[in-house]
Amino acid sequence: MLQSKYNHAMVVSLIANGFFMSEIDDTFTPLVRASSSALDSILGKKFPVLDDIGFLRCVDYMGTDDSIVQAARVSYGDGTKTPSDDETLIRYLVRHQHTTPLEMCVIKFHVKLPIFVARQWVRHRMSSMNEYSARYSVMKEEFYIPEVSEICVQSVDNKQGRGDVLESGAAICHGAMRDCSVNAFALYEDLLTYDVSREQARIILPLNTYTEFYWKIDLHNLFHFLKLRADSHAQYEIRMYAEVMLEIIKDWVPMAYGAFKDYVQDAETFSGPALALLKRLIHSEIDIITQEKSGLGKREYSDLMKVLG
Amino acid sequence: MLQSKYNHAMVVSLIANGFFMSEIDDTFTPLVRASSSALDSILGKKFPVLDDIGFLRCVDYMGTDDSIVQAARVSYGDGTKTPSDDETLIRYLVRHQHTTPLEMCVIKFHVKLPIFVARQWVRHRMSSMNEYSARYSVMKEEFYIPEVSEICVQSVDNKQGRGDVLESGAAICHGAMRDCSVNAFALYEDLLTYDVSREQARIILPLNTYTEFYWKIDLHNLFHFLKLRADSHAQYEIRMYAEVMLEIIKDWVPMAYGAFKDYVQDAETFSGPALALLKRLIHSEIDIITQEKSGLGKREYSDLMKVLG
Amino acid sequence: MLQSKYNHAMVVSLIANGFFMSEIDDTFTPLVRASSSALDSILGKKFPVLDDIGFLRCVDYMGTDDSIVQAARVSYGDGTKTPSDDETLIRYLVRHQHTTPLEMCVIKFHVKLPIFVARQWVRHRMSSMNEYSARYSVMKEEFYIPEVSEICVQSVDNKQGRGDVLESGAAICHGAMRDCSVNAFALYEDLLTYDVSREQARIILPLNTYTEFYWKIDLHNLFHFLKLRADSHAQYEIRMYAEVMLEIIKDWVPMAYGAFKDYVQDAETFSGPALALLKRLIHSEIDIITQEKSGLGKREYSDLMKVLG
Amino acid sequence: MLQSKYNHAMVVSLIANGFFMSEIDDTFTPLVRASSSALDSILGKKFPVLDDIGFLRCVDYMGTDDSIVQAARVSYGDGTKTPSDDETLIRYLVRHQHTTPLEMCVIKFHVKLPIFVARQWVRHRMSSMNEYSARYSVMKEEFYIPEVSEICVQSVDNKQGRGDVLESGAAICHGAMRDCSVNAFALYEDLLTYDVSREQARIILPLNTYTEFYWKIDLHNLFHFLKLRADSHAQYEIRMYAEVMLEIIKDWVPMAYGAFKDYVQDAETFSGPALALLKRLIHSEIDIITQEKSGLGKREYSDLMKVLG
């Protein structure tokens, strides 16, 4: 039984003779790649973001909710004698941050976006990116200016954010930002006319200049991206891209998306001290709530009750 | 022209109303995912490795040679006025280690392999793995013993490798290794009968015990894996898996595989001092060789001639 | 003012002349590397883990709590007009998972541990490891067997864990595990006597064989490791290593450790649905609690009150 | 001998009682962190790059050449009966791309650089970065303009590079680039005066605006950075930073630097087909060269002779 079927010399010879590929007997039926018909139906579609120039489109992907389940079940082997249904399993994984099975799903986007947004985007290191090069190619005169109605004052309580809409001067600011960008592109064209190298000429272009890239990321890391970038503290512009991605993810892997929404996006983490307070807060009413009335699953309810003492 | 098509409130409302997914007009034709018919035809097929237990099979993938080209061309934009054909471009990328476009191709394998091989495999960090858990599940009595004819002596000149076949005693060694493994599994069964926890009982199992995992990796990192593990200095057992993967890669992305073979597998790197020697060695004959006779492309020949002074 | 001090030719020339290194004027006082006297005092000390063989020792490190603060403040620049004290800043970072500044602290351990523990350890990819090689060197007869009093039954409710101590047969099991390991090492010695290659002979050694490695990791990734491996669901043996590391971290970066304890180790995350329940639970008592009585900082209290409606 | 020194309850108790930290007996002498006096003497020193604004300074580090050797030797264990000297070992590691021991050395820089350079820099994912945030803080009016004598034409043969110095119009281009940048900063100030949020106002700033960050990377990944960015195909501006780093590295880890120079920077890789050509080229003279005359070490010479048939 442990007798080797092939030894090394045999393998080399078999490979040389194309054995492996031709060994397929008549009865072998290949797997069909996991696919999502919902995602297939919008593959390549450009979803506009920010204005008429910015867009995001999904151009390729690998895996579905089933792939997450498959990867998780290999870990559990026969150990899961009472196999829960797929959705329960996926929710369990996300709730307990057992996220390696999510890495089995991969998605690739084609994105057109302002450089200042790309600068935030690229900080997500666990992904692959190929960007348009302003050293190789001439930049088109394409830039992003917030609409007059979206120019906002500096937030007072949030040092990194914007507050209310600018009450006076918004149109002036909008026009000035636009003129400044137009002038920079005009100089860029002039410099190229002088035959200044592209890599030098482009350095005076503004941060709102549009660039584009292909971007590939697995679902675990994409959820981390979306947690940060679809959050209300993220800059508005990158949030617009994140929100479109969320819609696409919802179609692609609906079970994983639902788990992400409940256990990550809508969740809150309470510190040890916060928990102590919580327990005091709820002490009086804990007895009259039951799992049936709680709307939670049995295990989550019981976990919560443990946490709340 | 720079007028925003949607503002934030509109986007939220559009998403809430399912706009993005339904916006697809009648004329939109979705992209079809890049696919390789050669790889599709063997998807899921178990290729035996080492013996009747070990195997490797490709279960999913994303991208083809075309995906590499697509990602590379976004960088070059209109800069590539004389677009070379796809294969030349891919060879250029691999030769110059511009490997980020290779990250756009992803492949997933299901592998059954001895634990001592898995221990070498897992050192490749830029990949995703979900392995069978001996804490959750009982290990089957499946282990690997080298055939009698493959038990080798310690190499004299290679401190980490094996030398010639063992001339005497191989059958004894083989039998003893087998008995030892059988005994370990017998104890494992006994311990489970005593109701010892699985996570404790398994610790006396040998390193040749079979495990299995799903493993996902992009093509750039897979080539790095294969460079090291299909090399003659790699341990024989992991090399057997690497060789089967090479056969699969050849079918999947033939252009990238060809470039990998020429510029990585069959290539040699010469240090600065080695180059100085080389130049002395060839000085006498350099004049009579021409690019036409060299078998190299124009650019590679000219680069080589520059290197050789 | 924007006049370049050096052009390219100058830089090359300056470097060639050793300028940069000699340019140090008499008044320059070099920085002294951030150091932790508490960690310095135990650098290299072997802390025993599991038995007389296993150990963990810290052999090098970079950075302290100050390094986290320094990296965070460069992001905030002059924006933090009311600079909070260092500890408050570090707690803010950890609470909001702004963990990149934690990456500026790095620690290196020398660890001796059973192979089955090393197999769990190595799954943490964002770290660097150099392990003893059984291809290069002979494995010493060193293995781990749980004490008689620590052999446990399979847990009933936790499929991956152990339950109570084995009531009968523990001594028999312990002895059998030990004999099995001794026998495997005896065979290993025999195989080497036959001159079987080390890389083949070692495959029958058990998973409880001791190995050792140097391991380097940054504080962000170490906290992730410790969150998982110092958790009660982690296997007992790896938890023992994690607990010793926690003690070392507490000495090294006391502020970051405190934040980790409160906001990660002792924290609980509530899903969207769980939060809805919580709000019902506490509704009756919310009015009578005040921030002053809560024991929480102003901002955390106000955040919590927002979450709790 | 295999008797546990501590069991779990004991460990918990010992930790609670501060045992581990106090266990240090009187005879224990802690290790002293590996340090480089050459690097210590310039720690924190600002090396100017590009102009009076740009700079790079090393602010912290971990490890030296010794740390590489230490990590490599744990792999080899007793297997290296004839331990070669440290420099030979380091050169062997670099030549054979056994680069994991290089990961044990870590260095941290503080860098001030134009945004277009930062955009190339950040593509190196295996590193840690904390950058000045233009959302939190106001950007200073600091930007980079190439000197008049360094404005170059587009390269004809290198689509991504610059060629000769611009013969006419350089002063005009320089002035126009400067005016454009000054105007952008003037608008930026105006927008802030209107109380436009910082995150919106900054989007019209040019790509030559100075930013700054702390950046931490291990030596393996730094060598990869330097291979690409100190190369003649890298953009001039990032190359200036890379060249200063090379000088610092040379002081810090002189053995590793020397190996990097010979085996990476000054090395050339020959493809399979190129090697075939090489063999033809040198066939006539191969016999008269000897290892002694070659200037190469024994092993490298013999490897080269094997490669050259």
mmCIF file with all atom_site columns, N, CA and C in Angstrom, chain C residues 169-213:
data_model
loop_
_atom_site.group_PDB
_atom_site.id
_atom_site.type_symbol
_atom_site.label_atom_id
_atom_site.label_alt_id
_atom_site.label_comp_id
_atom_site.label_asym_id
_atom_site.label_entity_id
_atom_site.label_seq_id
_atom_site.pdbx_PDB_ins_code
_atom_site.Cartn_x
_atom_site.Cartn_y
_atom_site.Cartn_z
_atom_site.occupancy
_atom_site.B_iso_or_equiv
_atom_site.pdbx_formal_charge
_atom_site.auth_seq_id
_atom_site.auth_comp_id
_atom_site.auth_asym_id
_atom_site.auth_atom_id
_atom_site.pdbx_PDB_model_num
ATOM 1   N N  . GLY C 1 169 ? -5.052 5.789  33.802 1.00 0.00 ? 169 GLY C N  1
ATOM 2   C CA . GLY C 1 169 ? -4.229 5.439  32.648 1.00 0.00 ? 169 GLY C CA 1
ATOM 3   C C  . GLY C 1 169 ? -3.228 6.496  32.264 1.00 0.00 ? 169 GLY C C  1
ATOM 4   N N  . ALA C 1 170 ? -3.223 7.626  32.977 1.00 0.00 ? 170 ALA C N  1
ATOM 5   C CA . ALA C 1 170 ? -2.324 8.715  32.580 1.00 0.00 ? 170 ALA C CA 1
ATOM 6   C C  . ALA C 1 170 ? -0.862 8.282  32.645 1.00 0.00 ? 170 ALA C C  1
ATOM 7   N N  . ALA C 1 171 ? -0.524 7.548  33.684 1.00 0.00 ? 171 ALA C N  1
ATOM 8   C CA . ALA C 1 171 ? 0.877  7.121  33.820 1.00 0.00 ? 171 ALA C CA 1
ATOM 9   C C  . ALA C 1 171 ? 1.257  6.151  32.708 1.00 0.00 ? 171 ALA C C  1
ATOM 10  N N  . ILE C 1 172 ? 0.306  5.276  32.360 1.00 0.00 ? 172 ILE C N  1
ATOM 11  C CA . ILE C 1 172 ? 0.566  4.335  31.258 1.00 0.00 ? 172 ILE C CA 1
ATOM 12  C C  . ILE C 1 172 ? 0.767  5.089  29.957 1.00 0.00 ? 172 ILE C C  1
ATOM 13  N N  . CYS C 1 173 ? -0.111 6.047  29.703 1.00 0.00 ? 173 CYS C N  1
ATOM 14  C CA . CYS C 1 173 ? -0.014 6.833  28.468 1.00 0.00 ? 173 CYS C CA 1
ATOM 15  C C  . CYS C 1 173 ? 1.307  7.594  28.422 1.00 0.00 ? 173 CYS C C  1
ATOM 16  N N  . HIS C 1 174 ? 1.647  8.220  29.536 1.00 0.00 ? 174 HIS C N  1
ATOM 17  C CA . HIS C 1 174 ? 2.898  8.971  29.609 1.00 0.00 ? 174 HIS C CA 1
ATOM 18  C C  . HIS C 1 174 ? 4.091  8.073  29.292 1.00 0.00 ? 174 HIS C C  1
ATOM 19  N N  . GLY C 1 175 ? 4.115  6.913  29.927 1.00 0.00 ? 175 GLY C N  1
ATOM 20  C CA . GLY C 1 175 ? 5.224  5.987  29.706 1.00 0.00 ? 175 GLY C CA 1
ATOM 21  C C  . GLY C 1 175 ? 5.290  5.498  28.266 1.00 0.00 ? 175 GLY C C  1
ATOM 22  N N  . ALA C 1 176 ? 4.128  5.222  27.690 1.00 0.00 ? 176 ALA C N  1
ATOM 23  C CA . ALA C 1 176 ? 4.102  4.720  26.316 1.00 0.00 ? 176 ALA C CA 1
ATOM 24  C C  . ALA C 1 176 ? 4.556  5.793  25.333 1.00 0.00 ? 176 ALA C C  1
ATOM 25  N N  . MET C 1 177 ? 4.150  7.049  25.585 1.00 0.00 ? 177 MET C N  1
ATOM 26  C CA . MET C 1 177 ? 4.578  8.143  24.712 1.00 0.00 ? 177 MET C CA 1
ATOM 27  C C  . MET C 1 177 ? 6.093  8.313  24.792 1.00 0.00 ? 177 MET C C  1
ATOM 28  N N  . ARG C 1 178 ? 6.582  8.174  25.998 1.00 0.00 ? 178 ARG C N  1
ATOM 29  C CA . ARG C 1 178 ? 8.021  8.323  26.188 1.00 0.00 ? 178 ARG C CA 1
ATOM 30  C C  . ARG C 1 178 ? 8.785  7.190  25.505 1.00 0.00 ? 178 ARG C C  1
ATOM 31  N N  . ASP C 1 179 ? 8.312  5.955  25.686 1.00 0.00 ? 179 ASP C N  1
ATOM 32  C CA . ASP C 1 179 ? 8.980  4.814  25.047 1.00 0.00 ? 179 ASP C CA 1
ATOM 33  C C  . ASP C 1 179 ? 8.967  4.965  23.529 1.00 0.00 ? 179 ASP C C  1
ATOM 34  N N  . CYS C 1 180 ? 7.837  5.390  23.015 1.00 0.00 ? 180 CYS C N  1
ATOM 35  C CA . CYS C 1 180 ? 7.703  5.532  21.567 1.00 0.00 ? 180 CYS C CA 1
ATOM 36  C C  . CYS C 1 180 ? 8.716  6.544  21.046 1.00 0.00 ? 180 CYS C C  1
ATOM 37  N N  . SER C 1 181 ? 8.896  7.635  21.793 1.00 0.00 ? 181 SER C N  1
ATOM 38  C CA . SER C 1 181 ? 9.837  8.673  21.373 1.00 0.00 ? 181 SER C CA 1
ATOM 39  C C  . SER C 1 181 ? 11.273 8.173  21.472 1.00 0.00 ? 181 SER C C  1
ATOM 40  N N  . VAL C 1 182 ? 11.562 7.472  22.577 1.00 0.00 ? 182 VAL C N  1
ATOM 41  C CA . VAL C 1 182 ? 12.910 6.924  22.746 1.00 0.00 ? 182 VAL C CA 1
ATOM 42  C C  . VAL C 1 182 ? 13.229 5.951  21.617 1.00 0.00 ? 182 VAL C C  1
ATOM 43  N N  . ASN C 1 183 ? 12.252 5.114  21.267 1.00 0.00 ? 183 ASN C N  1
ATOM 44  C CA . ASN C 1 183 ? 12.471 4.151  20.191 1.00 0.00 ? 183 ASN C CA 1
ATOM 45  C C  . ASN C 1 183 ? 12.726 4.835  18.852 1.00 0.00 ? 183 ASN C C  1
ATOM 46  N N  . ALA C 1 184 ? 11.993 5.912  18.603 1.00 0.00 ? 184 ALA C N  1
ATOM 47  C CA . ALA C 1 184 ? 12.190 6.628  17.344 1.00 0.00 ? 184 ALA C CA 1
ATOM 48  C C  . ALA C 1 184 ? 13.603 7.203  17.277 1.00 0.00 ? 184 ALA C C  1
ATOM 49  N N  . PHE C 1 185 ? 14.071 7.758  18.395 1.00 0.00 ? 185 PHE C N  1
ATOM 50  C CA . PHE C 1 185 ? 15.429 8.303  18.398 1.00 0.00 ? 185 PHE C CA 1
ATOM 51  C C  . PHE C 1 185 ? 16.480 7.208  18.272 1.00 0.00 ? 185 PHE C C  1
ATOM 52  N N  . ALA C 1 186 ? 16.179 6.041  18.849 1.00 0.00 ? 186 ALA C N  1
ATOM 53  C CA . ALA C 1 186 ? 17.117 4.921  18.716 1.00 0.00 ? 186 ALA C CA 1
ATOM 54  C C  . ALA C 1 186 ? 17.232 4.505  17.250 1.00 0.00 ? 186 ALA C C  1
ATOM 55  N N  . LEU C 1 187 ? 16.081 4.463  16.584 1.00 0.00 ? 187 LEU C N  1
ATOM 56  C CA . LEU C 1 187 ? 16.118 4.111  15.153 1.00 0.00 ? 187 LEU C CA 1
ATOM 57  C C  . LEU C 1 187 ? 16.870 5.190  14.371 1.00 0.00 ? 187 LEU C C  1
ATOM 58  N N  . TYR C 1 188 ? 16.624 6.432  14.727 1.00 0.00 ? 188 TYR C N  1
ATOM 59  C CA . TYR C 1 188 ? 17.302 7.543  14.058 1.00 0.00 ? 188 TYR C CA 1
ATOM 60  C C  . TYR C 1 188 ? 18.821 7.371  14.141 1.00 0.00 ? 188 TYR C C  1
ATOM 61  N N  . GLU C 1 189 ? 19.302 7.044  15.339 1.00 0.00 ? 189 GLU C N  1
ATOM 62  C CA . GLU C 1 189 ? 20.740 6.811  15.523 1.00 0.00 ? 189 GLU C CA 1
ATOM 63  C C  . GLU C 1 189 ? 21.212 5.645  14.655 1.00 0.00 ? 189 GLU C C  1
ATOM 64  N N  . ASP C 1 190 ? 20.412 4.589  14.633 1.00 0.00 ? 190 ASP C N  1
ATOM 65  C CA . ASP C 1 190 ? 20.776 3.421  13.823 1.00 0.00 ? 190 ASP C CA 1
ATOM 66  C C  . ASP C 1 190 ? 20.878 3.796  12.349 1.00 0.00 ? 190 ASP C C  1
ATOM 67  N N  . LEU C 1 191 ? 19.909 4.541  11.885 1.00 0.00 ? 191 LEU C N  1
ATOM 68  C CA . LEU C 1 191 ? 19.896 4.912  10.468 1.00 0.00 ? 191 LEU C CA 1
ATOM 69  C C  . LEU C 1 191 ? 21.153 5.715  10.133 1.00 0.00 ? 191 LEU C C  1
ATOM 70  N N  . LEU C 1 192 ? 21.518 6.637  11.043 1.00 0.00 ? 192 LEU C N  1
ATOM 71  C CA . LEU C 1 192 ? 22.734 7.421  10.795 1.00 0.00 ? 192 LEU C CA 1
ATOM 72  C C  . LEU C 1 192 ? 23.967 6.528  10.799 1.00 0.00 ? 192 LEU C C  1
ATOM 73  N N  . THR C 1 193 ? 23.932 5.470  11.645 1.00 0.00 ? 193 THR C N  1
ATOM 74  C CA . THR C 1 193 ? 25.043 4.518  11.665 1.00 0.00 ? 193 THR C CA 1
ATOM 75  C C  . THR C 1 193 ? 25.156 3.776  10.339 1.00 0.00 ? 193 THR C C  1
ATOM 76  N N  . TYR C 1 194 ? 24.007 3.502  9.734  1.00 0.00 ? 194 TYR C N  1
ATOM 77  C CA . TYR C 1 194 ? 23.998 2.893  8.388  1.00 0.00 ? 194 TYR C CA 1
ATOM 78  C C  . TYR C 1 194 ? 24.421 3.903  7.314  1.00 0.00 ? 194 TYR C C  1
ATOM 79  N N  . ASP C 1 195 ? 24.661 5.123  7.738  1.00 0.00 ? 195 ASP C N  1
ATOM 80  C CA . ASP C 1 195 ? 24.998 6.240  6.840  1.00 0.00 ? 195 ASP C CA 1
ATOM 81  C C  . ASP C 1 195 ? 23.812 6.693  5.974  1.00 0.00 ? 195 ASP C C  1
ATOM 82  N N  . VAL C 1 196 ? 22.594 6.415  6.446  1.00 0.00 ? 196 VAL C N  1
ATOM 83  C CA . VAL C 1 196 ? 21.442 6.995  5.747  1.00 0.00 ? 196 VAL C CA 1
ATOM 84  C C  . VAL C 1 196 ? 21.530 8.520  5.880  1.00 0.00 ? 196 VAL C C  1
ATOM 85  N N  . SER C 1 197 ? 21.196 9.227  4.823  1.00 0.00 ? 197 SER C N  1
ATOM 86  C CA . SER C 1 197 ? 21.300 10.692 4.838  1.00 0.00 ? 197 SER C CA 1
ATOM 87  C C  . SER C 1 197 ? 20.445 11.259 5.968  1.00 0.00 ? 197 SER C C  1
ATOM 88  N N  . ARG C 1 198 ? 20.955 12.357 6.545  1.00 0.00 ? 198 ARG C N  1
ATOM 89  C CA . ARG C 1 198 ? 20.232 12.981 7.658  1.00 0.00 ? 198 ARG C CA 1
ATOM 90  C C  . ARG C 1 198 ? 18.810 13.376 7.255  1.00 0.00 ? 198 ARG C C  1
ATOM 91  N N  . GLU C 1 199 ? 18.670 13.900 6.021  1.00 0.00 ? 199 GLU C N  1
ATOM 92  C CA . GLU C 1 199 ? 17.357 14.400 5.604  1.00 0.00 ? 199 GLU C CA 1
ATOM 93  C C  . GLU C 1 199 ? 16.332 13.272 5.447  1.00 0.00 ? 199 GLU C C  1
ATOM 94  N N  . GLN C 1 200 ? 16.801 12.037 5.257  1.00 0.00 ? 200 GLN C N  1
ATOM 95  C CA . GLN C 1 200 ? 15.885 10.900 5.203  1.00 0.00 ? 200 GLN C CA 1
ATOM 96  C C  . GLN C 1 200 ? 15.677 10.279 6.580  1.00 0.00 ? 200 GLN C C  1
ATOM 97  N N  . ALA C 1 201 ? 16.762 10.183 7.342  1.00 0.00 ? 201 ALA C N  1
ATOM 98  C CA . ALA C 1 201 ? 16.673 9.520  8.651  1.00 0.00 ? 201 ALA C CA 1
ATOM 99  C C  . ALA C 1 201 ? 15.710 10.257 9.586  1.00 0.00 ? 201 ALA C C  1
ATOM 100 N N  . ARG C 1 202 ? 15.697 11.586 9.482  1.00 0.00 ? 202 ARG C N  1
ATOM 101 C CA . ARG C 1 202 ? 14.907 12.366 10.448 1.00 0.00 ? 202 ARG C CA 1
ATOM 102 C C  . ARG C 1 202 ? 13.387 12.234 10.240 1.00 0.00 ? 202 ARG C C  1
ATOM 103 N N  . ILE C 1 203 ? 12.955 11.650 9.142  1.00 0.00 ? 203 ILE C N  1
ATOM 104 C CA . ILE C 1 203 ? 11.515 11.691 8.868  1.00 0.00 ? 203 ILE C CA 1
ATOM 105 C C  . ILE C 1 203 ? 10.700 10.807 9.802  1.00 0.00 ? 203 ILE C C  1
ATOM 106 N N  . ILE C 1 204 ? 11.381 9.895  10.539 1.00 0.00 ? 204 ILE C N  1
ATOM 107 C CA . ILE C 1 204 ? 10.623 9.061  11.475 1.00 0.00 ? 204 ILE C CA 1
ATOM 108 C C  . ILE C 1 204 ? 10.648 9.631  12.898 1.00 0.00 ? 204 ILE C C  1
ATOM 109 N N  . LEU C 1 205 ? 11.307 10.774 13.065 1.00 0.00 ? 205 LEU C N  1
ATOM 110 C CA . LEU C 1 205 ? 11.285 11.404 14.397 1.00 0.00 ? 205 LEU C CA 1
ATOM 111 C C  . LEU C 1 205 ? 9.883  11.937 14.692 1.00 0.00 ? 205 LEU C C  1
ATOM 112 N N  . PRO C 1 206 ? 9.527  11.967 15.971 1.00 0.00 ? 206 PRO C N  1
ATOM 113 C CA . PRO C 1 206 ? 8.159  12.378 16.321 1.00 0.00 ? 206 PRO C CA 1
ATOM 114 C C  . PRO C 1 206 ? 7.999  13.906 16.327 1.00 0.00 ? 206 PRO C C  1
ATOM 115 N N  . LEU C 1 207 ? 6.733  14.332 16.288 1.00 0.00 ? 207 LEU C N  1
ATOM 116 C CA . LEU C 1 207 ? 6.402  15.761 16.268 1.00 0.00 ? 207 LEU C CA 1
ATOM 117 C C  . LEU C 1 207 ? 6.736  16.465 17.577 1.00 0.00 ? 207 LEU C C  1
ATOM 118 N N  . ASN C 1 208 ? 7.013  15.683 18.635 1.00 0.00 ? 208 ASN C N  1
ATOM 119 C CA . ASN C 1 208 ? 7.392  16.313 19.908 1.00 0.00 ? 208 ASN C CA 1
ATOM 120 C C  . ASN C 1 208 ? 8.896  16.551 20.026 1.00 0.00 ? 208 ASN C C  1
ATOM 121 N N  . THR C 1 209 ? 9.639  16.244 18.962 1.00 0.00 ? 209 THR C N  1
ATOM 122 C CA . THR C 1 209 ? 11.080 16.515 18.944 1.00 0.00 ? 209 THR C CA 1
ATOM 123 C C  . THR C 1 209 ? 11.323 18.013 19.090 1.00 0.00 ? 209 THR C C  1
ATOM 124 N N  . TYR C 1 210 ? 12.333 18.349 19.873 1.00 0.00 ? 210 TYR C N  1
ATOM 125 C CA . TYR C 1 210 ? 12.660 19.770 20.048 1.00 0.00 ? 210 TYR C CA 1
ATOM 126 C C  . TYR C 1 210 ? 13.434 20.318 18.850 1.00 0.00 ? 210 TYR C C  1
ATOM 127 N N  . THR C 1 211 ? 13.054 21.510 18.448 1.00 0.00 ? 211 THR C N  1
ATOM 128 C CA . THR C 1 211 ? 13.812 22.258 17.456 1.00 0.00 ? 211 THR C CA 1
ATOM 129 C C  . THR C 1 211 ? 14.087 23.624 18.065 1.00 0.00 ? 211 THR C C  1
ATOM 130 N N  . GLU C 1 212 ? 14.803 24.481 17.359 1.00 0.00 ? 212 GLU C N  1
ATOM 131 C CA . GLU C 1 212 ? 15.014 25.834 17.874 1.00 0.00 ? 212 GLU C CA 1
ATOM 132 C C  . GLU C 1 212 ? 15.146 26.810 16.714 1.00 0.00 ? 212 GLU C C  1
ATOM 133 N N  . PHE C 1 213 ? 14.828 28.049 16.995 1.00 0.00 ? 213 PHE C N  1
ATOM 134 C CA . PHE C 1 213 ? 14.986 29.070 15.946 1.00 0.00 ? 213 PHE C CA 1
ATOM 135 C C  . PHE C 1 213 ? 15.199 30.445 16.554 1.00 0.00 ? 213 PHE C C  1
#
